[in-house]
Structures are given as structure tokens and as C-alpha cells.
Amino acid sequence: QKDGYRFFMEKEIHEQCVVTSDTMLGRMCDEKVDFEEFDSSIIEGIEEIKICACGTSFHAGLTASYLFERLAKVRCSVEIASEFRYKEPLLNKNTLFIVISQSGETADTLEALKMANKEGLKSIVVCNVDNSSMTRIANYSVLTRAGIEKGVASTKAFSTQTVVLWMMALYFAQYKNSLSIEEMNSELKALREVPKSLKVHDSTHEKTKRLSKRYLHGHGFFFIGRDVFYPLALEGALKLKEISYLHAEGYPAGEMKHGPIALADPELFTIALMPQNLLYDKIKSNVEELSARDSTICAISPLDFDLADDYIKTNKYDHYMLEFFEMLVVLQLFSMEISVRLGNDVDMPRNLAKSVTVE
Ligand code: F6R
């Protein structure tokens, strides 16, 4: 069932360009986004959005928080479900509560959803499994249509969740009239190009294989990015940790100077996400600071960057989210190839289970 791929993870990385088309199917009309799961009454009276999730799904939620605020102009906060549960959160009926879960069974996320339901909040679950515990109790369920994900390290679940959430941000933007026609059209055009941006390019895959040799020995990795590339950095670091067992941290690039840069030396690997369309000059200067302190830099960018020790060139796009998705594939391949080189079990990493049904 691996269809000729070495691992389920590899197959699922390749599938992303197909399944994200399924995610959008019937939900994208010529000039707007539509969900059969709910109508515009869902946003009536809503003043803010709160997202709760764990792990990779939390990273999709954090990405979405930038999109909800930027596109739909709705306040949005994101919390890790295991923290949310016990902090005695103050919930407000004008909050739309969104949980994100591939499995729909994660104990902490399920409990957070129950708490929101109990307080009478409108709830939505973004989920990959129909008839799961969460889809049964949320007011509305939006399925991601990723198909079964077998690799313990989540790949296509994340990309499809992010697509659904981006579409939801646009749906709310339509209702709130927060984008001009031109802006909306350019968002929709970019969404349609997502499957293309998720294609695995052989040359990129080869490059990650070659680089994996060099990035095995060191005292740790920092994945850095800004804006939505910060949650992407978190996701890149989580993937590497899960299947390579190497120490990796995702960090907002602008925060490095507030402490972590003290770790910089040639044995500290910095994986820098440097998109063309979003804060390029800012991230560039953060990376320059790390380079000046001798960190080994691997830049992922469509733009040439002289200071990088290694460089993975991505394609140029008009929209930063397309750069986001292409870089996601690079990060997934990179962690997979490091794991292969270390002789680890890519699909079934030690100490992890696909579904975490205990808290
Ligand atoms: C990472 C991974 C986990 C899950 C997390 C939440 O690759 O798979 O971090 O994302 O356990 O799981 P779901 O999304 O099923 O609630």
C-alpha cells in the first residue's frame, strides 16, 4: 500500500498536492468560498475566534490566527488544549470556538471542546475523521479530506487543515467585507495554486538527501521564521524531533537576539525560512546576526542568500502562502531524509502513537 514509496510518510508527502484539491472541491466557486457545513449565520454576533489544538494541529491553528486577523479582521487567539483545559479560561458567548484535530480523538482537545460547548459557545471542529468523538459533539464539522494518514508524523493532515482554515478566513472576510474585490481575487487565485506549490520536486528532494549527511552531528537545530513562517518553523522542528530524535526548536526569528543567539556556534544549525513576499529584509537581518556568530545556516528561500552555508532554492510565487506550502514540503523531506540516514523507523518513531487518547 505504499505505492512504491519507501515509507507511508513519503507517500503522504507526495499526496499533498492531490488531497488539497479534494479539500477545496465544491468549496471554491468562481469568486467566493462556500461551505455546505454552515452558512453566514455562524459569524453573526461573533467578536472573536479562539482556536484550541495539540501538536501539529496547534501549528495549523497558529498559522490560521494570522490569517483570521489579517484577512477577516477578527480577533483570534490560539491555545494548546492541555493548557487551556486547566487555566480556568474565561469564555465569552461571542467567541467562535474552533478545535483542530486530525483524529478527532485527542483527549485534551476533546475536553476543551466539551468545555466550550458547556459554556454555550458556537463550536467548529476541523477534522480528518468523520464520526469521530469531536465531529459527534461539535456544532459544525468541517472535514479536511486528507484520506487516511498512516505515518505517525503528520504531513498531509497539516496541509489540508491549513487550507481549510485559510478558506474559513476568506469565508468570514466575505461576510465582513474586509477585503477589496482585488484582494479577494488574489487570495482565491493563490488558494487554487496550493496543490501545485505542494508538489515534490525531484531536485529539491535530492538536495535534502545530500544535505541530510551534513546535518546529523551538532548540538541542535533552530528553525526560524516570522509571521506564518514562525508556526511553520515550529512544525519543521517538531517533524525533525519526532523522527530523527535530534534536538530542534522552532523560534520566531526576531526573538533570537533575546536569548537563544547565545547558543550560536558552528555546531548550531539554523534552518532559516526566508520567503520573498513577507518580511524578507527582517528575517534576512536576523539570519545575518546568526551567521556573524558562526551558526551554520541552511536558508530555504527563492532569493539567493550569500551568507548561507547551504541553500535550498524554492520557486517564486506572488503569495506568501504558496511559499509557505512549498517550504513545508522541503521541511518534511529534510526531516525524513535525516531520519533515514540515522536508520530510524520513519513511520513509527519511538515513544509516539498516532492518536493520543489519554491526557
Ligand atoms: C505530529 C503529530 C501530533 C498530532 C497531535 C494532535 O506529527 O502528529 O503532534 O498533531 O497529537 O493530534 P490530532 O490532530 O489528531 O488531534
mmCIF file of N, CA and C in Angstrom, residues 199-246:
data_model
loop_
_atom_site.group_PDB
_atom_site.id
_atom_site.type_symbol
_atom_site.label_atom_id
_atom_site.label_comp_id
_atom_site.label_asym_id
_atom_site.label_seq_id
_atom_site.Cartn_x
_atom_site.Cartn_y
_atom_site.Cartn_z
ATOM 1 N N LYS A 199 3.772 20.225 -4.696
ATOM 2 C CA LYS A 199 4.389 19.152 -5.497
ATOM 3 C C LYS A 199 5.807 18.893 -5.000
ATOM 4 N N VAL A 200 6.182 17.627 -4.979
ATOM 5 C CA VAL A 200 7.561 17.299 -4.610
ATOM 6 C C VAL A 200 8.429 17.421 -5.857
ATOM 7 N N HIS A 201 9.420 18.288 -5.823
ATOM 8 C CA HIS A 201 10.344 18.417 -6.955
ATOM 9 C C HIS A 201 11.531 17.493 -6.719
ATOM 10 N N ASP A 202 11.837 16.667 -7.726
ATOM 11 C CA ASP A 202 12.927 15.701 -7.550
ATOM 12 C C ASP A 202 14.235 16.381 -7.142
ATOM 13 N N SER A 203 14.497 17.533 -7.775
ATOM 14 C CA SER A 203 15.778 18.202 -7.486
ATOM 15 C C SER A 203 15.830 18.650 -6.012
ATOM 16 N N THR A 204 14.704 19.107 -5.499
ATOM 17 C CA THR A 204 14.677 19.527 -4.085
ATOM 18 C C THR A 204 14.850 18.315 -3.183
ATOM 19 N N HIS A 205 14.167 17.226 -3.560
ATOM 20 C CA HIS A 205 14.270 16.018 -2.738
ATOM 21 C C HIS A 205 15.737 15.539 -2.701
ATOM 22 N N GLU A 206 16.380 15.531 -3.863
ATOM 23 C CA GLU A 206 17.802 15.132 -3.934
ATOM 24 C C GLU A 206 18.648 16.031 -3.044
ATOM 25 N N LYS A 207 18.350 17.298 -3.094
ATOM 26 C CA LYS A 207 19.130 18.253 -2.294
ATOM 27 C C LYS A 207 18.971 17.949 -0.802
ATOM 28 N N THR A 208 17.758 17.675 -0.363
ATOM 29 C CA THR A 208 17.572 17.377 1.072
ATOM 30 C C THR A 208 18.306 16.080 1.441
ATOM 31 N N LYS A 209 18.336 15.131 0.491
ATOM 32 C CA LYS A 209 19.083 13.880 0.750
ATOM 33 C C LYS A 209 20.554 14.185 0.958
ATOM 34 N N ARG A 210 21.098 15.025 0.059
ATOM 35 C CA ARG A 210 22.523 15.356 0.161
ATOM 36 C C ARG A 210 22.808 16.109 1.455
ATOM 37 N N LEU A 211 21.948 17.058 1.769
ATOM 38 C CA LEU A 211 22.182 17.884 2.965
ATOM 39 C C LEU A 211 22.057 17.074 4.250
ATOM 40 N N SER A 212 21.215 16.039 4.206
ATOM 41 C CA SER A 212 20.966 15.278 5.431
ATOM 42 C C SER A 212 22.271 14.722 6.000
ATOM 43 N N LYS A 213 23.266 14.486 5.125
ATOM 44 C CA LYS A 213 24.567 13.954 5.560
ATOM 45 C C LYS A 213 25.251 14.933 6.517
ATOM 46 N N ARG A 214 25.123 16.189 6.167
ATOM 47 C CA ARG A 214 25.873 17.217 6.871
ATOM 48 C C ARG A 214 25.217 17.632 8.191
ATOM 49 N N TYR A 215 23.917 17.425 8.269
ATOM 50 C CA TYR A 215 23.203 17.959 9.424
ATOM 51 C C TYR A 215 22.872 16.901 10.485
ATOM 52 N N LEU A 216 23.746 15.906 10.580
ATOM 53 C CA LEU A 216 23.487 14.841 11.555
ATOM 54 C C LEU A 216 24.143 15.121 12.896
ATOM 55 N N HIS A 217 25.278 15.813 12.837
ATOM 56 C CA HIS A 217 26.045 15.983 14.070
ATOM 57 C C HIS A 217 26.125 17.452 14.431
ATOM 58 N N GLY A 218 25.690 17.756 15.581
ATOM 59 C CA GLY A 218 25.714 19.142 16.024
ATOM 60 C C GLY A 218 25.066 19.153 17.381
ATOM 61 N N HIS A 219 24.909 20.329 17.973
ATOM 62 C CA HIS A 219 24.224 20.275 19.268
ATOM 63 C C HIS A 219 22.795 20.774 19.189
ATOM 64 N N GLY A 220 22.309 20.987 18.000
ATOM 65 C CA GLY A 220 20.894 21.312 17.920
ATOM 66 C C GLY A 220 20.542 22.144 16.710
ATOM 67 N N PHE A 221 19.246 22.220 16.492
ATOM 68 C CA PHE A 221 18.702 22.970 15.351
ATOM 69 C C PHE A 221 17.795 24.090 15.842
ATOM 70 N N PHE A 222 17.910 25.234 15.213
ATOM 71 C CA PHE A 222 16.882 26.260 15.366
ATOM 72 C C PHE A 222 16.220 26.442 14.007
ATOM 73 N N PHE A 223 14.924 26.259 13.974
ATOM 74 C CA PHE A 223 14.158 26.582 12.771
ATOM 75 C C PHE A 223 13.579 27.957 13.030
ATOM 76 N N ILE A 224 13.876 28.912 12.169
ATOM 77 C CA ILE A 224 13.370 30.255 12.447
ATOM 78 C C ILE A 224 12.558 30.823 11.279
ATOM 79 N N GLY A 225 11.571 31.606 11.637
ATOM 80 C CA GLY A 225 10.730 32.261 10.640
ATOM 81 C C GLY A 225 9.953 33.371 11.311
ATOM 82 N N ARG A 226 9.288 34.157 10.498
ATOM 83 C CA ARG A 226 8.453 35.244 11.038
ATOM 84 C C ARG A 226 7.043 35.117 10.481
ATOM 85 N N ASP A 227 6.086 35.714 11.222
ATOM 86 C CA ASP A 227 4.696 35.680 10.765
ATOM 87 C C ASP A 227 4.266 34.214 10.607
ATOM 88 N N VAL A 228 3.559 33.849 9.544
ATOM 89 C CA VAL A 228 3.119 32.448 9.420
ATOM 90 C C VAL A 228 4.298 31.488 9.282
ATOM 91 N N PHE A 229 5.455 32.016 8.958
ATOM 92 C CA PHE A 229 6.632 31.144 8.846
ATOM 93 C C PHE A 229 7.198 30.804 10.228
ATOM 94 N N TYR A 230 6.663 31.452 11.251
ATOM 95 C CA TYR A 230 7.020 31.043 12.616
ATOM 96 C C TYR A 230 6.300 29.723 12.970
ATOM 97 N N PRO A 231 4.968 29.619 12.843
ATOM 98 C CA PRO A 231 4.375 28.292 13.053
ATOM 99 C C PRO A 231 4.949 27.231 12.117
ATOM 100 N N LEU A 232 5.316 27.648 10.917
ATOM 101 C CA LEU A 232 5.927 26.667 10.006
ATOM 102 C C LEU A 232 7.279 26.205 10.563
ATOM 103 N N ALA A 233 8.009 27.128 11.176
ATOM 104 C CA ALA A 233 9.284 26.770 11.808
ATOM 105 C C ALA A 233 9.030 25.786 12.963
ATOM 106 N N LEU A 234 7.983 26.038 13.734
ATOM 107 C CA LEU A 234 7.636 25.112 14.827
ATOM 108 C C LEU A 234 7.340 23.729 14.271
ATOM 109 N N GLU A 235 6.621 23.710 13.164
ATOM 110 C CA GLU A 235 6.242 22.433 12.549
ATOM 111 C C GLU A 235 7.483 21.712 12.003
ATOM 112 N N GLY A 236 8.392 22.451 11.386
ATOM 113 C CA GLY A 236 9.625 21.852 10.864
ATOM 114 C C GLY A 236 10.439 21.240 11.991
ATOM 115 N N ALA A 237 10.512 21.953 13.110
ATOM 116 C CA ALA A 237 11.289 21.464 14.255
ATOM 117 C C ALA A 237 10.615 20.234 14.869
ATOM 118 N N LEU A 238 9.291 20.269 14.950
ATOM 119 C CA LEU A 238 8.572 19.118 15.527
ATOM 120 C C LEU A 238 8.781 17.872 14.666
ATOM 121 N N LYS A 239 8.684 18.039 13.335
ATOM 122 C CA LYS A 239 8.892 16.886 12.440
ATOM 123 C C LYS A 239 10.264 16.279 12.685
ATOM 124 N N LEU A 240 11.287 17.156 12.753
ATOM 125 C CA LEU A 240 12.646 16.645 12.923
ATOM 126 C C LEU A 240 12.792 15.917 14.258
ATOM 127 N N LYS A 241 12.263 16.520 15.317
ATOM 128 C CA LYS A 241 12.346 15.879 16.643
ATOM 129 C C LYS A 241 11.707 14.498 16.609
ATOM 130 N N GLU A 242 10.506 14.441 16.059
ATOM 131 C CA GLU A 242 9.726 13.207 16.126
ATOM 132 C C GLU A 242 10.419 12.028 15.481
ATOM 133 N N ILE A 243 11.013 12.266 14.300
ATOM 134 C CA ILE A 243 11.501 11.090 13.579
ATOM 135 C C ILE A 243 13.027 10.966 13.553
ATOM 136 N N SER A 244 13.736 12.037 13.935
ATOM 137 C CA SER A 244 15.202 11.906 13.951
ATOM 138 C C SER A 244 15.730 11.811 15.381
ATOM 139 N N TYR A 245 14.914 12.226 16.350
ATOM 140 C CA TYR A 245 15.298 12.266 17.764
ATOM 141 C C TYR A 245 16.439 13.265 18.003
ATOM 142 N N LEU A 246 16.606 14.212 17.114
ATOM 143 C CA LEU A 246 17.603 15.266 17.312
ATOM 144 C C LEU A 246 16.921 16.462 17.971
#
